[in-house]
Short mmCIF file of C-alpha atoms in Angstrom, two decimals:
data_model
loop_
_atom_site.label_atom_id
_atom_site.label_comp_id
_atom_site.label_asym_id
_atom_site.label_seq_id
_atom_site.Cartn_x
_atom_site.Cartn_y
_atom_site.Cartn_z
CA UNK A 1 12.44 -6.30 21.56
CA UNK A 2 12.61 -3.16 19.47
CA UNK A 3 10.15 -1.22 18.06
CA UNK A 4 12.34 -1.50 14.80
CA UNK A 5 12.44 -5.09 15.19
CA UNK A 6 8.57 -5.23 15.91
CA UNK A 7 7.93 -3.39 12.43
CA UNK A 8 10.18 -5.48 11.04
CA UNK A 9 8.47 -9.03 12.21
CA UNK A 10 5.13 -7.67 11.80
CA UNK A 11 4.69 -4.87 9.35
CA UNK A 12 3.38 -8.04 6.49
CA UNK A 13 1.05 -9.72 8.90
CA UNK A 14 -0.60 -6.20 9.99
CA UNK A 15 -0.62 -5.19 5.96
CA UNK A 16 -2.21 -8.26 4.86
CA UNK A 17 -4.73 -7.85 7.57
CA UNK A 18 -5.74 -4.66 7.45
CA UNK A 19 -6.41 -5.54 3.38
CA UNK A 20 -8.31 -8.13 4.17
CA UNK A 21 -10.90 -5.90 5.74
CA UNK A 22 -10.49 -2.71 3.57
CA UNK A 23 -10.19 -4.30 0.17
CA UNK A 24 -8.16 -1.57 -0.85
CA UNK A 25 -4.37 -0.48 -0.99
CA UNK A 26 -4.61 3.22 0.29
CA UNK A 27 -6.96 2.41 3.09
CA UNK A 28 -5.20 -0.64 4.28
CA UNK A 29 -1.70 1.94 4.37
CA UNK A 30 -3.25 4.44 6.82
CA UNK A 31 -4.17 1.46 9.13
CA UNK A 32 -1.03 -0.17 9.11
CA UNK A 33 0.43 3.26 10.15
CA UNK A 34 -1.58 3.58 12.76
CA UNK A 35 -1.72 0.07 13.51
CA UNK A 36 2.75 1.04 14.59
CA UNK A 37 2.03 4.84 16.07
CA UNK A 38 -0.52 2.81 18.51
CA UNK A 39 2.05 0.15 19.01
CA UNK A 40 4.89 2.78 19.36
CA UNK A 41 3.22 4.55 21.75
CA UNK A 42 2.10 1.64 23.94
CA UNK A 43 4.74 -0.99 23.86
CA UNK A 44 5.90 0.20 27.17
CA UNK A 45 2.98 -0.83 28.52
CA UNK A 46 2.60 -4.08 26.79
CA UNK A 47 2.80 -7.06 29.75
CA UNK A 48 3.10 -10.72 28.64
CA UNK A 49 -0.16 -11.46 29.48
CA UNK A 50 -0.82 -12.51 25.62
CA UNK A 51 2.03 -13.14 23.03
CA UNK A 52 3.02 -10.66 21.19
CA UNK A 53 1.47 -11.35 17.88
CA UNK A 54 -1.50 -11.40 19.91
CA UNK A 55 -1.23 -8.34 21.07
CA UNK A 56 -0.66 -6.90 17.52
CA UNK A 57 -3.70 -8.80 16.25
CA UNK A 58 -5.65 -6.99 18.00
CA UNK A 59 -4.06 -3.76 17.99
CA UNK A 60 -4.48 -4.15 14.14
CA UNK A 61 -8.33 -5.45 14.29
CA UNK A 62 -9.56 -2.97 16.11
CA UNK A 63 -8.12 0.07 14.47
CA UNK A 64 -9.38 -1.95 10.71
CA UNK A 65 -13.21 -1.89 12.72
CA UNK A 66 -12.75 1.38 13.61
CA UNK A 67 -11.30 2.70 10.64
CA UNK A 68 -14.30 0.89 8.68
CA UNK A 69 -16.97 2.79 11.25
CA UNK A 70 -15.45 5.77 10.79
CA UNK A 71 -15.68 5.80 6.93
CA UNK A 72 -18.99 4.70 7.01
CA UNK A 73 -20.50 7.21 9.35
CA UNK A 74 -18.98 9.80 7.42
CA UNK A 75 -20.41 8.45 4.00
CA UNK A 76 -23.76 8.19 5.56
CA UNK A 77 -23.75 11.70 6.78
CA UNK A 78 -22.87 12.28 3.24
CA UNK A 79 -25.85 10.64 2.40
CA UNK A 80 -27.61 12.76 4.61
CA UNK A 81 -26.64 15.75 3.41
CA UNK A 82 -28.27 14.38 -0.39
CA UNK A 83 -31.11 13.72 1.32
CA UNK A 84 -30.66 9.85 1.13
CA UNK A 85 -31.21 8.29 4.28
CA UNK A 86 -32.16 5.01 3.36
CA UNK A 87 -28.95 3.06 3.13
CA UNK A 88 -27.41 0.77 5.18
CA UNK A 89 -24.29 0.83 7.64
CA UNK A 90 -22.35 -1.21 5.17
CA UNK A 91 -18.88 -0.82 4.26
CA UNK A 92 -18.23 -0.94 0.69
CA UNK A 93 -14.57 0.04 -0.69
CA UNK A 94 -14.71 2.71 -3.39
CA UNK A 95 -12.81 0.72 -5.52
CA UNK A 96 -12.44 -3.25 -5.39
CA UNK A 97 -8.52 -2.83 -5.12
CA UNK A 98 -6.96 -6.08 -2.99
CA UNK A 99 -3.57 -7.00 -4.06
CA UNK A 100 -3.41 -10.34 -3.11
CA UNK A 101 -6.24 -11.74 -5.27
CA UNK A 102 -5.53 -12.63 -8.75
CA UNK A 103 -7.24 -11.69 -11.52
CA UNK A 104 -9.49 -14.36 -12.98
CA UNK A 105 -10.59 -14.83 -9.66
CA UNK A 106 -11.08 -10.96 -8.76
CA UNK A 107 -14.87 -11.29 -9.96
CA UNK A 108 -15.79 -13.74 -7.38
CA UNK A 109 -14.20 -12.54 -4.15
CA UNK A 110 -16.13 -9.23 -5.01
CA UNK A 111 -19.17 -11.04 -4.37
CA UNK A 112 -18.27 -12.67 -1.67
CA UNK A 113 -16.29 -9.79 0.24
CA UNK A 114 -19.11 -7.56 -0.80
CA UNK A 115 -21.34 -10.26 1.32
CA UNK A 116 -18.84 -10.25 4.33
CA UNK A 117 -18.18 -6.69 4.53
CA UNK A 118 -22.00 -6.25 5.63
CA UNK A 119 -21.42 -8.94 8.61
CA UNK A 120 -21.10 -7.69 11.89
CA UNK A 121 -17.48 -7.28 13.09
CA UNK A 122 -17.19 -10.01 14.80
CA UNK A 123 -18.48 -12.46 12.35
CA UNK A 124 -16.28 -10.29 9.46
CA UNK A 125 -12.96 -11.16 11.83
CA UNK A 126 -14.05 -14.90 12.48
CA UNK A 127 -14.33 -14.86 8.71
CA UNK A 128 -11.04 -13.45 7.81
CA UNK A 129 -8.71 -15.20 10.80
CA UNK A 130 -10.10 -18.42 10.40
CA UNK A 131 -10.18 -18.89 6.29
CA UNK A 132 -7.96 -16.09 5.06
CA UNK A 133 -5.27 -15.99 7.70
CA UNK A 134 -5.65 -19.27 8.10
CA UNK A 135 -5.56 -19.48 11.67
CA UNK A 136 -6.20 -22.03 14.07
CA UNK A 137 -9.59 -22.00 16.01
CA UNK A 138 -7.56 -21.94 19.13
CA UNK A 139 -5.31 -19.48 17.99
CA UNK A 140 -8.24 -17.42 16.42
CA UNK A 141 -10.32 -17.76 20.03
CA UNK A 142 -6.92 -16.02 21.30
CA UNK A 143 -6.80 -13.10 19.32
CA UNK A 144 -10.54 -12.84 19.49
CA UNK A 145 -10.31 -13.83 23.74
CA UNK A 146 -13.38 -15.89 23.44
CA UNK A 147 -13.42 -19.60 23.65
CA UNK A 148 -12.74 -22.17 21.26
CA UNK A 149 -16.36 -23.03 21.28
CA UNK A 150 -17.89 -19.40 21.08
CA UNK A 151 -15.30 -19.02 17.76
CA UNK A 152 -16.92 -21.81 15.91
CA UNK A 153 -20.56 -20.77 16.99
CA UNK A 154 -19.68 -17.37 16.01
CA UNK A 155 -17.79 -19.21 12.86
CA UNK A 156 -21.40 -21.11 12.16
CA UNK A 157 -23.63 -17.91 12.29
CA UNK A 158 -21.27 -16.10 10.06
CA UNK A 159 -21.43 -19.17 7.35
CA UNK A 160 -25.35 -18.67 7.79
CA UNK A 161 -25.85 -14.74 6.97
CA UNK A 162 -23.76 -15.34 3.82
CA UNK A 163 -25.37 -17.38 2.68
CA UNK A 164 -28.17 -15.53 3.27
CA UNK A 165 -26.89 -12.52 1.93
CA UNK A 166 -25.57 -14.29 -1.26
CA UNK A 167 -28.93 -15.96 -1.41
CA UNK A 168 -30.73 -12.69 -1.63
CA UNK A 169 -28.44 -11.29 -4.26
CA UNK A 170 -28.96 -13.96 -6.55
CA UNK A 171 -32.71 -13.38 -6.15
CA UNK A 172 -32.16 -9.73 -6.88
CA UNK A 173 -30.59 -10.79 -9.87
CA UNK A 174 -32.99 -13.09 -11.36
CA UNK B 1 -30.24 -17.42 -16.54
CA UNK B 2 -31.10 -18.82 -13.04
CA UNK B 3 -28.50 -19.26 -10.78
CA UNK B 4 -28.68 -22.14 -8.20
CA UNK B 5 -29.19 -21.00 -4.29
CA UNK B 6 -26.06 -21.52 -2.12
CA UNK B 7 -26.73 -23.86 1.10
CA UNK B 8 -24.85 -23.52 4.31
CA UNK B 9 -22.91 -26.77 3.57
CA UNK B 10 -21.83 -25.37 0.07
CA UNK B 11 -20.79 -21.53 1.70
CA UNK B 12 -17.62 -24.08 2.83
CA UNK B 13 -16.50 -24.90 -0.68
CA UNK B 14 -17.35 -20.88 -1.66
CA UNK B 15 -15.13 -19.87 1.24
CA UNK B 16 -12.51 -21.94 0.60
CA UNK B 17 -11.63 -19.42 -2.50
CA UNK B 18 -10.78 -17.40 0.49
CA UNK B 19 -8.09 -19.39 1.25
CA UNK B 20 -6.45 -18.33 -2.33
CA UNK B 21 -6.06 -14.93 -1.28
CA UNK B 22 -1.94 -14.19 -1.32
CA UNK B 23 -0.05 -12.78 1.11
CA UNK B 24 1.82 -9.28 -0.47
CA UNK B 25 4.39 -7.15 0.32
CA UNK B 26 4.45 -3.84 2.04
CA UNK B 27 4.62 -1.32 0.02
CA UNK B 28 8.34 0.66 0.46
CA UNK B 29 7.18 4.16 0.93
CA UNK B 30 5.19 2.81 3.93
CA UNK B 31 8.44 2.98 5.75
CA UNK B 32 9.70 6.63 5.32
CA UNK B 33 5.81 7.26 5.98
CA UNK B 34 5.91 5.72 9.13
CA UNK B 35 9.44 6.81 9.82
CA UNK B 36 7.98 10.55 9.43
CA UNK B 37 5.15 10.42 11.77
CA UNK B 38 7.08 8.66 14.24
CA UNK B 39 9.69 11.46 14.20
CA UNK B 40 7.16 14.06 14.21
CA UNK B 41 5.58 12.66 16.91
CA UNK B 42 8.60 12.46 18.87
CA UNK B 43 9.12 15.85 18.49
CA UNK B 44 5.83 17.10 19.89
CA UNK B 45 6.72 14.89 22.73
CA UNK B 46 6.84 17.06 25.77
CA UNK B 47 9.84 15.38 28.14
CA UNK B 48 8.13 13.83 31.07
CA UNK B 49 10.16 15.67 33.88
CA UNK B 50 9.14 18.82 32.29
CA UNK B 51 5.17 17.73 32.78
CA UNK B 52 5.85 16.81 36.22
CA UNK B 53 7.63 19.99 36.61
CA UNK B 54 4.60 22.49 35.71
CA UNK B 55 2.52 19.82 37.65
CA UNK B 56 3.89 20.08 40.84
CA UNK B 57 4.19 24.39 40.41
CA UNK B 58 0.53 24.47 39.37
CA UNK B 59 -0.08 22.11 43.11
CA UNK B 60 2.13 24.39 44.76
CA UNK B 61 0.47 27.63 42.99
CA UNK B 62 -3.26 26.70 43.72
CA UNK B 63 -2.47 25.49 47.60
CA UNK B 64 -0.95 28.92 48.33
CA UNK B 65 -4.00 30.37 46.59
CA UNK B 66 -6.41 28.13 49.13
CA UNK B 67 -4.50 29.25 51.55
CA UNK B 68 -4.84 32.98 50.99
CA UNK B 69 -8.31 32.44 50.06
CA UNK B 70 -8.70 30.85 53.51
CA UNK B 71 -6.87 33.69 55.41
CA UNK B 72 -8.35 36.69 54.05
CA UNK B 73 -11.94 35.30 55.15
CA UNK B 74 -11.02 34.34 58.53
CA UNK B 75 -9.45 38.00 58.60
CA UNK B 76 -12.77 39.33 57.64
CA UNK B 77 -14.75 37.30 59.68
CA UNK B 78 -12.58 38.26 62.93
CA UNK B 79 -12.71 42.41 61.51
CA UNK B 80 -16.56 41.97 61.44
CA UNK B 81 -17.14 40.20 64.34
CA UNK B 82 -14.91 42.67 66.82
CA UNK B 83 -16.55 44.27 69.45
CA UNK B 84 -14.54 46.93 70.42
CA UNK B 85 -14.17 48.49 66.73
CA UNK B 86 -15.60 52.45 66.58
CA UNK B 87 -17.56 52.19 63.66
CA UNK B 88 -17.52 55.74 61.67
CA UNK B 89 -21.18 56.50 61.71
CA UNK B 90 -20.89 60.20 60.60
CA UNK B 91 -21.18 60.92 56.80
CA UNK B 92 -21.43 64.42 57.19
CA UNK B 93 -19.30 66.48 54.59
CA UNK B 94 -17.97 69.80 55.65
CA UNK B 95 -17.58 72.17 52.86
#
């Protein structure tokens, strides 16, 4: 297979993914380019061990975490440098920009992405292959190479801290 | 106004907004981006024969170094240690 034909069959799937963890167009770009350089680079040494799409999955997760990190540390060094050291290693996009969500509904999936963007990776990638990818649990323990029943523990404890987290929101609000 | 407390049972139903998220296209001047960094990075590509090439020289370089290295001490071991060498003790100048 090509490297053409790779960017072809996967450039969406990488895209979409790498939005669902940045929230925002520009961000989710740069990944998705280095999501193919990585790929470029390394296909030679790609062995059939997983699938292919496998293989990109989690090419394209791990450069999203990393990319996420990466931002953050340098925001809170940022904050450092302002003297604020009392904030959290979350990772909030500067601006709320996802493409795929539609408007009367844009409101709501700020809340909630807000509330899984401070979950551990992890629990953020259960999150987003199981409900917005919409992949199986076995498929999803594949990318992830855990077990079927590790993915819905993992699945379970992610459910609990948002609800935790939305919890406490709502009590900040009232 | 108070708003109700989510349970775990009803995160399911909030999640399953999730699911209403739609899959978009990528944007067109990812491509040429792509296309350009790829290119440039082939060109800073160093062929691979070439990095063997200076590999193998530098081995060759540094073992002939080691080598000289090793010879000139055992030369200066062998001068120091020789028994029948007339060592120039005068250091009287003659003017």
């Amino acid at each position: 297979m090509t490297f053409e034909s790779i960017y072809l069959q996967y450039r969406k799937m990488v895209y979409n993914l790498s939005l669902q963890y940045t929230q925002n167009i520009e961000d989710a770009e740069e990944i998705t380019q280095d999501v193919f350089i990585k790929i470029y680079k390394n296909i030679d040494g790609f062995n059939n061990k997983s699938s292919l799409k496998t293989w990109i999955y989690r090419i394209a997760i791990n450069t999203s975490l990393d990319f996420l990190k990466l931002k953050t540390s340098k925001r809170k060094s940022l904050f450092k440098v302002f003297g604020n050291t009392n904030i959290e290693r979350v990772w909030e996009p500067v601006e709320f920009n996802h493409p795929g969500v539609l408007l009367e509904q844009k409101e709501e999936m700020k809340r909630i992405f807000s509330a899984i963007n401070s979950l551990p990776g992890d629990q953020k990638t259960v999150i987003i292959l199981l409900k917005i990818e919409g992949n199986s649990q076995l498929e999803t323990a594949s990318i992830m190479n855990l077990s079927e029943k590790a993915v819905e523990s993992l699945f379970q404890r992610a459910k609990k801290n948002l609800t935790k987290k939305l919890n406490q929101e709502k009590d900040d609000e009232n | 106004m108070m708003k109700i407390k989510t349970s775990n049972s009803e995160m399911d139903n909030q999640l399953q907004i999730l699911e209403n998220i739609r899959k978009v296209e990528v944007p067109e001047n990812l491509n040429t981006q792509l296309l350009r960094r790829i290119e440039e990075l082939a060109e800073e590509k160093v062929p691979r024969k070439w990095v063997f090439l200076a590999a193998a020289c530098f081995v060759i370089i540094f073992s002939l170094n080691l080598k000289l290295i090793g010879e000139s001490k055992r030369d200066k071991i062998s001068n120091d240690e020789n028994p029948l060498e007339i060592k120039l003790q005068n250091t009287i100048t003659y003017e």
